[in-house]
Each structure stands twice: as structure tokens, then as C-alpha cells.
Amino acid sequence: MDTVVEMKNVTKDFKNFRLDNVSLTLEKGYVMGLVGANGAGKTTIIKLIMNLLRKDSGSINVFGMDNQKFEKEIKQRIGFVYDENIYPEHLRLEKIGAVISSFYTNWNQERFIKYLKMFELDPKIRLSKLSKGMKMKFAIAVALSHDAELIIMDEPTSGLDPVFRREVLDLLHGIMEDGECSIIFSSHITSDLDKIADVITLVDKGRIVLSMPYDEMMRKYRVLKGPKSLIDRIDPSWLQGVRVNRFGFDALCLEGERAAREFGNTVVLEKPGIEDIMVYYTRKAGECSD
Amino acid sequence: MSVLTRSGYLPVSLGLLVVYSLLSYSMGVNTSYHLARYGASTGEIIAMTDDMIRLACSGSLILVPIVLYLLPLINIRDGKIENMPAATLPLSLPVSRREYAYSRFLYAGGSSVVLVILFTGLNAAGVWYRPESFRTEAYVTVRIWFALISVMIHVAGMLLVAASLGAKNFLNLAAAIFLVSVILTWLISSEIIYKIATSPFFWPVAAVSIIAADIISIVSGTFIFERRDI
């Protein structure tokens, strides 16, 4: 399988934050959902891949090439959408498209116009006249108009209404069909990742606490609830984010099938969503008053 | 192009171009009148040099690099001045950091050289306005004008670009560059400037100094930019 992005032991120090020893791999044809709380380090990871931030140590390869040495070649094959608008606000959409197109050898003007039409964006309008959601649509149209093999999206669905969010996700599904494109998609809206992600990478306080295929995660993980007396009988390595209250305890069980076999009806096992997994992984274990 | 079409930027730039073109020409005309009337003694030319330094450094010429090379890099939002995240877009496109840095220097260097040549040419045209004026002596004032605007427009412009590439929050650094430029020009006496301008080595020394300043700006700005976070 071709590796599209490979980060190995990447560290980046800031004044008040450290991205610590991050390693991740994205294979060709897969969608990686980057999930984590605010300030967890998702945008830092994306900026490091884009070489907007310089790593302190470790290595980052994109399409098998060092992302600093082969910056130009790599970016020719990347489409990007950031959480904030980076295009000149005072220009008309068609003008921005014309400027951007000159940088890409594979720019497809017809497709660009098609996406503008699809997203109901008037090419003659100035970017400053658009709402945040419309600007995001424009950024998506640009990112999809040059046959990118890797699309990097940092919170692309934030500020979008549910109908358009679904449209974007359907569009990405369509792009992924031929298996040639890969996507890194960071989002707070975990329901979006439930719909699209093949691999979930959970970032917390600058560390990757979890990175595994979505299907495997859904097969193995369960939210487990049971009486207090049971805690001592369960292998602690099975549990994540244990919270004890006066009625019992709840935790994310990393061995859901085995727990069901061993404890049967004495526990309640529920299928988790990505949000549940994120919460259990990032919250501190301990007593809960209620 | 993107900067030029920014609201109000083009009219301000064009206005500035017209004002300084007229200023350069009228200074030349004034020189020719002055020398024709009072004679072209060394003292007179030094006195005129003094006037030029005051003009160049009294906050007048400083507007040129501010408008051309600083204004495009800042954003005024809710009354607050902030850096424009101008590099995020180009550096997400297939452009290397070095290419981006060079393009910025090319714009600043090219446009400022054109302005220096234009303003010097207009100043010289003003001097030539009166055929009976002391052309050889007046030519010294043209050289002095050239030296002053080279520092205030070209060198300051290149240093500004280097500062904006080298530091994420470069406004303090830019203010320091302006301050140092002004202080340096004030500190160098008119007599010394006169001596330099009348030296037979003026053009080689001016060329070498400007090129050296450019190389320092380009090398240091690019070196730091290639290694810093955007």
C-alpha cells in the first residue's frame, strides 16, 4: 500500500504548548479524521505537514518525499482548506481562481466553474461579500479543482449549515471512490467523521493518544457501565476514562467483545460514537459526585 | 496585483507618486534658481544639502516606504493594526519559501529602484530647467538627492521586507528601522555628505553600498524566513 503521509516522532515546542513525539501514517485512498479538543494540536499537525510550521525534530514525508526539501513538488499535489479564509477578500472569485490556477500544472478551470455553480457562488462577486460558510465553500471549490492526491482540511465544516455539510461529505465520498485521493480531515463535529473517516486519530494535549481504523474501533470499543464492585475484577488495561459515581462506574472498554463474554448481564455495553471515545480518552479518571 | 486592488490603496499610491514627482522636480528648479541667484559656493550647496536632509528625514519621504512596503503587510481591523497573514496562502500553494522571499524582494527592489531613478531624473530635469544655472555645481545636489532617496526609499524598503520576512510580529522592528534610518541621516553632517557627493568615487561607493545593503537584507531575510514558523 502506498503511504501518502508519514510523520515520525515529530516534536514542536511553543511557549505554552508542545507537540510531543507525534507519529502517524496515512495510506493512499483513506480518509483520516483528526479529532481532539480545542488546542489539542490538530491544526499544529496540519501546519507541520504543510510546512507552515518548522518541526524541531522527527521527520515528515509526504508522497515519500521530505516535506521541506520537496515542498513545491508536494504542494502541487495537495488541496487545502483551512478553518479561516486565507484568500484576498477584496478580489472577485473568478480573479482569485485565475491567480491560483497559475500555480498548478493540473488546474481544471471547467471543474472550478462547475463547483462554483454547484455551491451557488457567483464568480463575479467579491469574496468579502460572502458569509463564512460561503467562503468555506469557495475554499473547497479551489481545493478540489486541481486533481489533488491529498486533500488537507482543517475544520472545513465549521460554520456550514447541516445541508451543505452533508453535501460536502457526499462530494468527498465521490472523490474517494476511485481510491486515488487521500484526505486528512480535522473536525470538532465528530458526526462528520463518523460519516467519512476510515482512520480516526485522536489528539490530546499535543500527543496522539489513539490512531486506528474506524471499523476496528467500532467493533472493539464499547461504553461499559456496571456496579462498583465489578471494577476490581476487570483488567485495568481494558478500561479508559473510568468514572465512578454512587450508582456504579462507566468507562470506555477497549475489549468490548471480551467484556460481554466474561461479564454478561452484569454490565451494560453500548456502541460508542467518536465523540464518546474522545471524551473517555481525554477526561481524567476519578470520582464523580452525581 | 492583489495589494493594488485593495480598497483605497491604488489612489493613495498614485497620489504619492504624483506628489513626490512634483517635489523632486520643483527641488531641482529651486536649486537652479537658488544657485543662479546666490552663487554656487560650497557653503550654499551645504546649506541646500541641509534642507534636503530635513526634507528627506522630517517624515516626508518616509511616507514612500510606509505606503509601498509596509501598508500592504498590515491589516487595520476595529482600529487595531495587525500583521496580515499574507504568507499563508502563497506558502500553501506550490511555491517554495525561497521563491516567495525572492519575489517579495524583487517587488520591493524593482519598484524602489524605478522610483529612485524617476525622482532623481526629475530632480536633474529641474536643475536643467534654467540653462544659465551652475550645472556642474547643481549636479552635486542631484547626487545628494539620489543618495538620500536611495537610503530612504530603496534601502529602507528592502530592510522592511527583510524585517517582515524575518519576524512574525515585525511592526516594532519596522519602526526601529525607520527610527535608525532617520537618526543615521541626521547624524551624518551635511559637510560629510557634500564631501562624499563631490568625491570622484561617489558612484562606485554608492553602488557598492546599496548593493551590499541589498545583499544583507536579502540573505538575512531569506535565511530567517526559511527557518521560521508562518
Coordinates of C-alpha atoms in Angstrom, one line a residue:
Chain A
M1 CA 0.0 0.0 0.0
D2 CA 1.3 3.5 -0.8
T3 CA 1.9 5.8 2.1
V4 CA 0.8 9.3 1.5
V5 CA 1.7 11.0 4.8
E6 CA 4.2 9.6 7.3
M7 CA 5.1 11.6 10.4
K8 CA 7.7 10.0 12.7
N9 CA 8.5 11.2 16.2
V10 CA 7.7 14.8 15.3
T11 CA 8.2 17.3 18.1
K12 CA 7.4 21.0 18.1
D13 CA 7.8 23.3 21.0
F14 CA 5.9 26.5 21.6
K15 CA 5.9 28.8 24.5
N16 CA 2.8 27.3 26.1
F17 CA 2.4 24.1 24.1
R18 CA 4.4 21.1 23.0
L19 CA 3.5 18.7 20.2
D20 CA 5.2 15.7 21.6
N21 CA 6.7 12.8 19.6
V22 CA 3.9 12.6 17.1
S23 CA 3.8 9.7 14.7
L24 CA 1.1 8.9 12.2
T25 CA 0.6 7.3 8.8
L26 CA -2.0 7.9 6.1
E27 CA -2.3 5.4 3.3
K28 CA -3.4 6.1 -0.2
G29 CA -7.2 6.1 -0.6
Y30 CA -8.0 6.6 3.0
V31 CA -9.7 9.4 5.0
M32 CA -8.0 10.2 8.3
G33 CA -10.2 12.0 10.8
L34 CA -8.2 14.2 13.2
V35 CA -10.2 14.7 16.3
G36 CA -9.4 16.4 19.6
A37 CA -10.4 19.2 21.9
N38 CA -9.6 22.8 21.2
G39 CA -5.9 23.4 21.5
A40 CA -5.1 19.7 21.4
G41 CA -2.7 20.1 18.4
K42 CA -4.8 19.2 15.3
T43 CA -4.0 22.5 13.5
T44 CA -0.4 22.2 14.5
I45 CA -0.2 18.8 12.9
I46 CA -1.8 20.1 9.7
K47 CA 0.5 23.1 9.6
L48 CA 3.6 20.9 10.1
I49 CA 2.5 18.7 7.2
M50 CA 2.0 21.8 5.1
N51 CA 5.4 23.1 6.2
L52 CA 3.9 26.3 7.6
L53 CA 5.5 25.3 10.9
R54 CA 9.0 24.0 11.2
K55 CA 9.4 20.9 13.2
D56 CA 12.0 20.8 16.0
S57 CA 12.8 17.1 15.5
G58 CA 11.5 14.0 13.7
S59 CA 10.6 13.5 10.0
I60 CA 7.6 14.3 7.8
N61 CA 7.3 12.6 4.4
V62 CA 4.5 13.3 2.0
F63 CA 4.2 11.1 -1.1
G64 CA 7.5 9.6 0.1
M65 CA 9.3 12.9 -0.1
D66 CA 10.7 15.1 2.7
N67 CA 8.1 17.9 3.1
Q68 CA 10.8 20.6 3.5
K69 CA 13.2 19.6 0.7
F70 CA 10.4 18.8 -1.9
E71 CA 7.9 21.5 -0.7
K72 CA 7.0 22.6 -4.2
E73 CA 6.5 19.2 -5.7
I74 CA 4.5 18.1 -2.8
K75 CA 2.2 21.1 -2.7
Q76 CA 1.5 20.7 -6.4
R77 CA -0.4 17.5 -5.3
I78 CA -2.2 18.9 -2.2
G79 CA -5.5 20.7 -1.9
F80 CA -6.0 22.6 1.3
V81 CA -8.9 24.1 3.2
Y82 CA -8.2 26.0 6.4
D83 CA -10.6 27.0 9.2
E84 CA -10.1 30.7 8.3
N85 CA -10.2 32.4 5.0
I86 CA -6.7 33.0 3.5
Y87 CA -7.8 34.3 0.1
P88 CA -7.7 38.1 -0.6
E89 CA -11.1 39.3 0.4
H90 CA -11.3 42.3 -2.0
L91 CA -10.9 40.1 -5.2
R92 CA -13.7 38.6 -7.2
L93 CA -13.9 34.8 -7.1
E94 CA -13.1 34.4 -10.8
K95 CA -10.0 36.6 -10.3
I96 CA -8.8 34.5 -7.3
G97 CA -9.3 31.4 -9.4
A98 CA -7.3 32.9 -12.2
V99 CA -4.4 33.8 -9.8
I100 CA -4.4 30.4 -8.1
S101 CA -4.7 28.5 -11.3
S102 CA -1.3 29.8 -12.5
F103 CA 0.4 27.9 -9.7
Y104 CA -1.0 24.5 -10.6
T105 CA 0.0 22.4 -13.6
N106 CA -3.2 20.3 -13.2
W107 CA -5.7 23.1 -12.7
N108 CA -9.0 22.3 -14.2
Q109 CA -10.9 25.5 -14.9
E110 CA -14.1 23.7 -16.0
R111 CA -14.2 21.8 -12.8
F112 CA -13.6 25.0 -10.8
I113 CA -16.6 26.7 -12.6
K114 CA -18.7 23.6 -12.1
Y115 CA -18.0 23.7 -8.3
L116 CA -18.8 27.4 -8.1
K117 CA -22.1 26.6 -9.8
M118 CA -22.8 23.6 -7.6
F119 CA -22.1 25.7 -4.5
E120 CA -24.2 28.6 -5.9
L121 CA -21.2 31.0 -5.8
D122 CA -21.3 33.9 -8.3
P123 CA -17.8 34.1 -10.0
K124 CA -18.3 37.9 -10.3
I125 CA -18.8 38.5 -6.6
R126 CA -16.1 39.7 -4.3
L127 CA -15.0 37.3 -1.5
S128 CA -15.6 40.0 1.1
K129 CA -19.3 39.8 0.3
L130 CA -19.6 36.2 1.2
S131 CA -20.6 34.7 4.6
K132 CA -18.2 32.5 6.5
G133 CA -19.9 29.4 5.2
M134 CA -19.8 30.6 1.6
K135 CA -16.1 31.4 1.9
M136 CA -15.5 27.9 3.1
K137 CA -17.4 26.6 0.1
F138 CA -15.1 28.7 -2.2
A139 CA -12.0 27.3 -0.4
I140 CA -13.4 23.7 -1.0
A141 CA -14.0 24.5 -4.7
V142 CA -10.4 25.7 -5.1
A143 CA -9.0 22.7 -3.2
L144 CA -10.9 20.3 -5.5
S145 CA -10.0 21.9 -8.8
H146 CA -6.5 20.7 -9.4
D147 CA -6.7 16.9 -9.2
A148 CA -5.1 16.9 -5.7
E149 CA -4.0 13.5 -4.5
L150 CA -4.1 14.6 -0.9
I151 CA -6.7 17.0 0.5
I152 CA -6.0 18.6 3.8
M153 CA -9.0 20.1 5.6
D154 CA -8.8 21.9 8.9
E155 CA -12.3 22.2 10.3
P156 CA -13.9 22.5 6.9
T157 CA -17.4 22.0 8.1
S158 CA -17.3 24.5 10.9
G159 CA -19.7 27.4 10.1
L160 CA -21.6 25.4 7.5
D161 CA -25.2 24.6 7.7
P162 CA -26.2 20.9 8.1
V163 CA -27.4 20.6 4.5
F164 CA -24.2 21.9 3.0
R165 CA -22.1 19.9 5.4
R166 CA -23.8 16.8 4.1
E167 CA -23.2 17.9 0.5
V168 CA -19.5 18.4 1.3
L169 CA -19.3 14.9 2.8
D170 CA -21.1 13.4 -0.2
L171 CA -18.7 15.2 -2.5
L172 CA -15.7 13.9 -0.6
H173 CA -17.2 10.4 -0.8
G174 CA -17.5 10.8 -4.6
I175 CA -13.9 11.9 -4.8
M176 CA -12.7 8.9 -2.7
E177 CA -14.4 6.4 -5.0
D178 CA -11.5 5.8 -7.4
G179 CA -9.1 5.3 -4.5
E180 CA -6.6 7.7 -5.8
C181 CA -7.1 10.5 -3.3
S182 CA -6.5 10.7 0.4
I183 CA -7.9 13.1 2.9
I184 CA -6.9 14.4 6.3
F185 CA -10.0 15.9 7.8
S186 CA -9.9 17.6 11.2
S187 CA -13.2 18.5 12.8
H188 CA -14.9 19.2 16.1
I189 CA -18.1 17.9 14.6
T190 CA -17.5 14.2 15.3
S191 CA -20.7 13.1 13.5
D192 CA -19.0 14.3 10.2
L193 CA -16.1 12.0 10.9
D194 CA -18.5 9.1 11.7
K195 CA -19.7 9.5 8.2
I196 CA -16.5 9.8 6.3
A197 CA -13.4 8.7 8.3
D198 CA -11.6 5.4 7.6
V199 CA -9.0 6.0 10.3
I200 CA -9.5 8.0 13.5
T201 CA -6.6 9.8 15.0
L202 CA -7.3 11.3 18.4
V203 CA -5.0 14.1 19.6
D204 CA -4.9 15.3 23.2
K205 CA -2.5 17.8 24.7
G206 CA 0.0 17.6 21.9
R207 CA 0.1 13.8 21.9
I208 CA -1.6 11.2 19.7
V209 CA -3.5 9.0 22.1
L210 CA -5.2 6.8 19.5
S211 CA -4.9 6.1 15.8
M212 CA -6.8 3.2 14.4
P213 CA -9.2 2.2 11.7
Y214 CA -12.7 3.4 12.3
D215 CA -14.3 -0.1 11.7
E216 CA -11.9 -1.8 14.1
M217 CA -12.6 0.9 16.7
M218 CA -16.4 0.4 16.4
R219 CA -16.0 -3.3 16.5
K220 CA -13.8 -3.4 19.6
Y221 CA -14.8 -0.4 21.7
R222 CA -17.8 -0.2 23.9
V223 CA -19.1 2.2 26.6
L224 CA -19.2 0.0 29.6
K225 CA -21.4 0.7 32.7
G226 CA -21.6 -1.5 35.7
P227 CA -21.7 -1.8 39.5
K228 CA -18.7 -0.5 41.6
S229 CA -18.0 -4.0 42.8
L230 CA -17.0 -5.0 39.3
I231 CA -14.2 -2.6 38.8
D232 CA -11.6 -4.6 40.6
R233 CA -12.5 -7.7 38.5
I234 CA -11.8 -6.1 35.2
D235 CA -8.3 -5.9 33.7
P236 CA -7.5 -2.1 34.1
S237 CA -5.8 -2.2 30.6
W238 CA -9.3 -2.8 29.1
L239 CA -10.7 0.5 30.5
Q240 CA -10.2 4.1 29.6
G241 CA -11.5 7.1 31.4
V242 CA -13.1 5.4 34.3
R243 CA -15.6 7.5 36.3
V244 CA -17.1 6.3 39.5
N245 CA -20.3 7.6 40.9
R246 CA -22.7 6.5 43.6
F247 CA -24.6 4.2 41.3
G248 CA -21.6 2.5 39.8
F249 CA -19.0 3.3 37.2
D250 CA -18.7 4.0 33.5
A251 CA -15.7 3.7 31.2
L252 CA -14.7 3.1 27.6
C253 CA -14.0 -0.6 27.3
L254 CA -11.3 -1.3 24.7
E255 CA -12.2 -5.0 24.7
G256 CA -16.0 -4.8 24.3
E257 CA -16.5 -8.4 22.9
R258 CA -14.4 -10.0 25.7
A259 CA -16.2 -7.9 28.4
A260 CA -19.6 -9.1 27.0
R261 CA -18.4 -12.7 27.2
E262 CA -17.0 -12.5 30.7
F263 CA -19.5 -10.3 32.5
G264 CA -22.7 -10.9 30.5
N265 CA -25.7 -9.3 32.0
T266 CA -23.9 -7.7 35.0
V267 CA -22.7 -4.8 32.7
V268 CA -24.3 -2.6 30.1
L269 CA -22.3 -2.3 26.9
E270 CA -23.2 0.4 24.4
K271 CA -21.7 1.2 21.0
P272 CA -19.8 4.4 21.2
G273 CA -19.6 7.3 18.8
I274 CA -16.3 9.1 18.1
E275 CA -17.4 11.8 20.5
D276 CA -17.7 9.2 23.3
I277 CA -14.3 7.8 22.5
M278 CA -12.8 11.3 22.5
V279 CA -14.4 12.2 25.8
Y280 CA -13.3 9.0 27.6
Y281 CA -9.8 9.3 26.3
T282 CA -9.4 12.9 27.2
R283 CA -11.2 13.1 30.5
K284 CA -9.4 12.5 33.8
A285 CA -10.4 9.3 35.6
G286 CA -11.8 9.7 39.1
E287 CA -14.8 10.1 41.3
C288 CA -17.9 11.8 40.1
S289 CA -20.2 13.4 42.7
D290 CA -23.5 12.6 41.0
Chain B
M1 CA -1.8 43.0 -8.0
S2 CA -3.8 41.8 -5.1
V3 CA -2.5 44.6 -2.9
L4 CA -3.0 47.2 -5.6
T5 CA -6.7 46.5 -5.9
R6 CA -7.2 46.7 -2.1
S7 CA -9.6 49.4 -1.3
G8 CA -8.1 52.9 -1.5
Y9 CA -4.5 51.6 -1.9
L10 CA -4.1 52.5 -5.6
P11 CA -5.3 56.1 -5.3
V12 CA -3.0 56.7 -2.3
S13 CA 0.0 55.2 -4.2
L14 CA -0.7 57.2 -7.3
G15 CA -1.2 60.4 -5.3
L16 CA 2.1 59.8 -3.5
L17 CA 3.8 59.2 -6.9
V18 CA 2.5 62.5 -8.3
V19 CA 3.4 64.5 -5.1
Y20 CA 7.0 63.2 -4.9
S21 CA 7.5 63.6 -8.7
L22 CA 6.4 67.2 -8.4
L23 CA 8.5 67.6 -5.3
S24 CA 11.6 66.2 -6.9
Y25 CA 11.2 68.4 -10.0
S26 CA 10.5 71.5 -8.0
M27 CA 13.5 70.9 -5.8
G28 CA 15.7 70.8 -8.9
V29 CA 14.1 74.0 -10.3
N30 CA 14.6 75.7 -6.9
T31 CA 18.2 74.6 -6.8
S32 CA 18.9 76.1 -10.3
Y33 CA 17.2 79.4 -9.2
H34 CA 19.0 79.5 -5.9
L35 CA 22.4 78.9 -7.3
A36 CA 21.8 81.4 -10.1
R37 CA 20.8 84.0 -7.6
Y38 CA 23.2 83.4 -4.7
G39 CA 26.1 81.7 -6.5
A40 CA 27.4 78.2 -6.3
S41 CA 29.7 78.4 -3.3
T42 CA 30.4 75.3 -1.2
G43 CA 28.6 76.9 1.7
E44 CA 25.4 77.4 -0.4
I45 CA 25.4 73.8 -1.5
I46 CA 26.0 72.6 2.0
A47 CA 23.1 74.7 3.2
M48 CA 20.9 73.2 0.4
T49 CA 22.1 69.7 1.5
D50 CA 20.9 70.6 5.0
D51 CA 17.5 71.4 3.6
M52 CA 17.3 68.2 1.7
I53 CA 18.2 66.2 4.7
R54 CA 15.4 67.9 6.6
L55 CA 13.0 67.2 3.8
A56 CA 14.1 63.6 3.5
C57 CA 14.0 62.9 7.2
S58 CA 11.3 65.1 8.5
G59 CA 8.7 62.4 8.0
S60 CA 8.1 63.4 4.4
L61 CA 10.0 60.8 2.3
I62 CA 9.4 58.2 4.9
L63 CA 5.8 58.0 3.6
V64 CA 7.0 56.3 0.4
P65 CA 8.3 53.0 2.0
I66 CA 5.5 53.1 4.5
V67 CA 2.8 53.2 1.8
L68 CA 4.6 50.9 -0.7
Y69 CA 6.2 48.3 1.5
L70 CA 4.6 48.5 5.0
L71 CA 0.9 49.2 4.3
P72 CA 0.4 46.0 2.1
L73 CA 1.6 43.9 5.0
I74 CA -0.7 45.2 7.7
N75 CA -4.4 45.0 8.3
I76 CA -6.4 47.5 10.2
R77 CA -9.3 45.8 12.0
D78 CA -11.5 47.5 14.5
G79 CA -9.0 50.3 14.8
K80 CA -6.1 47.9 15.6
I81 CA -3.1 47.4 13.4
E82 CA -2.2 43.8 12.9
N83 CA 0.0 41.8 10.6
M84 CA -1.7 40.4 7.6
P85 CA -1.3 36.6 7.4
A86 CA -0.1 37.2 3.9
A87 CA 2.3 34.3 3.6
T88 CA -0.2 31.5 4.5
L89 CA -1.8 31.5 1.0
P90 CA 1.4 31.6 -1.1
L91 CA 3.1 29.1 1.1
S92 CA 0.2 26.7 0.8
L93 CA 0.5 26.9 -2.9
P94 CA 3.3 25.1 -4.8
V95 CA 5.8 27.8 -4.0
S96 CA 9.0 27.3 -2.0
R97 CA 9.8 29.7 0.8
R98 CA 12.9 30.9 -1.0
E99 CA 10.9 31.7 -4.2
Y100 CA 8.3 33.6 -2.1
A101 CA 11.0 35.6 -0.3
Y102 CA 12.8 36.4 -3.6
S103 CA 9.5 37.6 -5.2
R104 CA 9.0 40.0 -2.3
F105 CA 12.5 41.4 -2.6
L106 CA 12.1 41.6 -6.4
Y107 CA 8.9 43.7 -6.0
A108 CA 10.4 46.0 -3.3
G109 CA 13.8 46.2 -5.0
G110 CA 12.4 46.7 -8.5
S111 CA 9.8 49.3 -7.7
S112 CA 12.1 51.3 -5.4
V113 CA 14.8 51.4 -8.0
V114 CA 12.3 52.7 -10.5
L115 CA 11.1 55.3 -8.0
V116 CA 14.7 56.4 -7.2
I117 CA 15.6 56.7 -10.9
L118 CA 12.4 58.6 -11.5
F119 CA 12.7 61.1 -8.6
T120 CA 16.5 61.6 -9.4
G121 CA 15.7 62.1 -13.1
L122 CA 13.0 64.7 -12.3
N123 CA 15.3 66.4 -9.9
A124 CA 18.0 66.6 -12.6
A125 CA 15.4 67.8 -15.1
G126 CA 14.6 70.6 -12.7
V127 CA 18.2 71.6 -12.4
W128 CA 18.5 71.7 -16.2
Y129 CA 15.4 74.0 -16.3
R130 CA 17.5 77.1 -16.3
P131 CA 20.3 77.0 -18.8
E132 CA 22.3 79.7 -17.1
S133 CA 22.4 77.9 -13.8
F134 CA 25.6 76.4 -12.5
R135 CA 25.1 72.9 -13.8
T136 CA 28.2 71.3 -12.5
E137 CA 27.6 72.5 -9.0
A138 CA 23.9 71.8 -9.2
Y139 CA 24.8 68.3 -10.3
V140 CA 26.3 67.8 -6.8
T141 CA 22.9 68.4 -5.3
V142 CA 21.4 65.8 -7.7
R143 CA 23.9 63.3 -6.4
I144 CA 23.0 64.2 -2.8
W145 CA 19.3 63.9 -3.6
F146 CA 20.0 60.5 -5.1
A147 CA 21.9 59.3 -2.1
L148 CA 19.2 60.4 0.3
I149 CA 16.3 58.9 -1.5
S150 CA 18.2 55.7 -2.1
V151 CA 18.5 55.3 1.6
M152 CA 15.0 56.4 2.5
I153 CA 13.2 54.5 -0.3
H154 CA 15.3 51.7 -1.6
V155 CA 17.4 50.6 1.4
A156 CA 14.5 51.2 3.9
G157 CA 12.1 49.3 1.6
M158 CA 14.4 46.3 1.3
L159 CA 15.1 46.3 5.1
L160 CA 11.3 46.5 5.7
V161 CA 10.8 43.4 3.5
A162 CA 13.6 41.6 5.3
A163 CA 12.0 42.5 8.7
S164 CA 8.6 41.3 7.6
L165 CA 10.0 38.0 6.3
G166 CA 12.3 37.5 9.4
A167 CA 9.8 38.3 12.2
K168 CA 6.2 37.3 12.6
N169 CA 5.4 40.5 14.5
F170 CA 7.6 42.9 12.6
L171 CA 5.9 46.2 13.2
N172 CA 8.2 47.0 16.1
L173 CA 11.2 46.1 14.0
A174 CA 9.9 48.2 11.2
A175 CA 9.5 51.2 13.5
A176 CA 13.1 50.6 14.7
I177 CA 14.3 50.5 11.1
F178 CA 12.7 53.9 10.3
L179 CA 14.0 55.4 13.5
V180 CA 17.6 54.2 12.9
S181 CA 17.4 55.4 9.2
V182 CA 16.2 58.9 10.3
I183 CA 18.8 59.1 13.2
L184 CA 21.6 58.0 10.9
T185 CA 20.7 60.5 8.2
W186 CA 20.5 63.3 10.9
L187 CA 23.8 62.2 12.5
I188 CA 25.8 62.4 9.3
S189 CA 26.6 66.1 8.8
S190 CA 25.9 68.0 5.6
E191 CA 29.6 68.6 5.2
I192 CA 30.4 64.9 5.1
I193 CA 27.5 64.2 2.6
Y194 CA 28.8 67.1 0.5
K195 CA 32.4 65.6 0.5
I196 CA 31.1 62.2 -0.4
A197 CA 28.9 63.7 -3.2
T198 CA 31.8 65.6 -4.7
S199 CA 34.2 62.7 -4.4
P200 CA 35.3 61.1 -7.8
F201 CA 34.4 57.7 -6.2
F202 CA 30.8 58.7 -5.5
W203 CA 29.1 56.4 -8.0
P204 CA 31.2 53.3 -7.2
V205 CA 30.9 53.9 -3.5
A206 CA 27.1 54.5 -3.8
A207 CA 26.7 51.4 -6.0
V208 CA 28.7 49.2 -3.7
S209 CA 27.0 50.4 -0.5
I210 CA 23.5 50.0 -2.0
I211 CA 24.3 46.5 -3.4
A212 CA 25.9 45.5 0.0
A213 CA 22.8 46.7 1.9
D214 CA 20.6 44.8 -0.5
I215 CA 22.6 41.6 -0.2
I216 CA 22.5 41.8 3.6
S217 CA 18.7 42.4 3.5
I218 CA 18.1 39.5 1.0
V219 CA 20.4 37.0 2.6
S220 CA 19.4 37.6 6.2
G221 CA 15.6 38.0 5.4
T222 CA 15.6 34.8 3.3
F223 CA 17.7 32.8 5.8
I224 CA 15.5 33.5 8.7
F225 CA 12.2 33.1 6.7
E226 CA 13.3 29.7 5.5
R227 CA 13.6 28.6 9.2
R228 CA 10.7 30.3 10.9
D229 CA 7.1 29.4 11.5
I230 CA 4.4 31.1 9.4

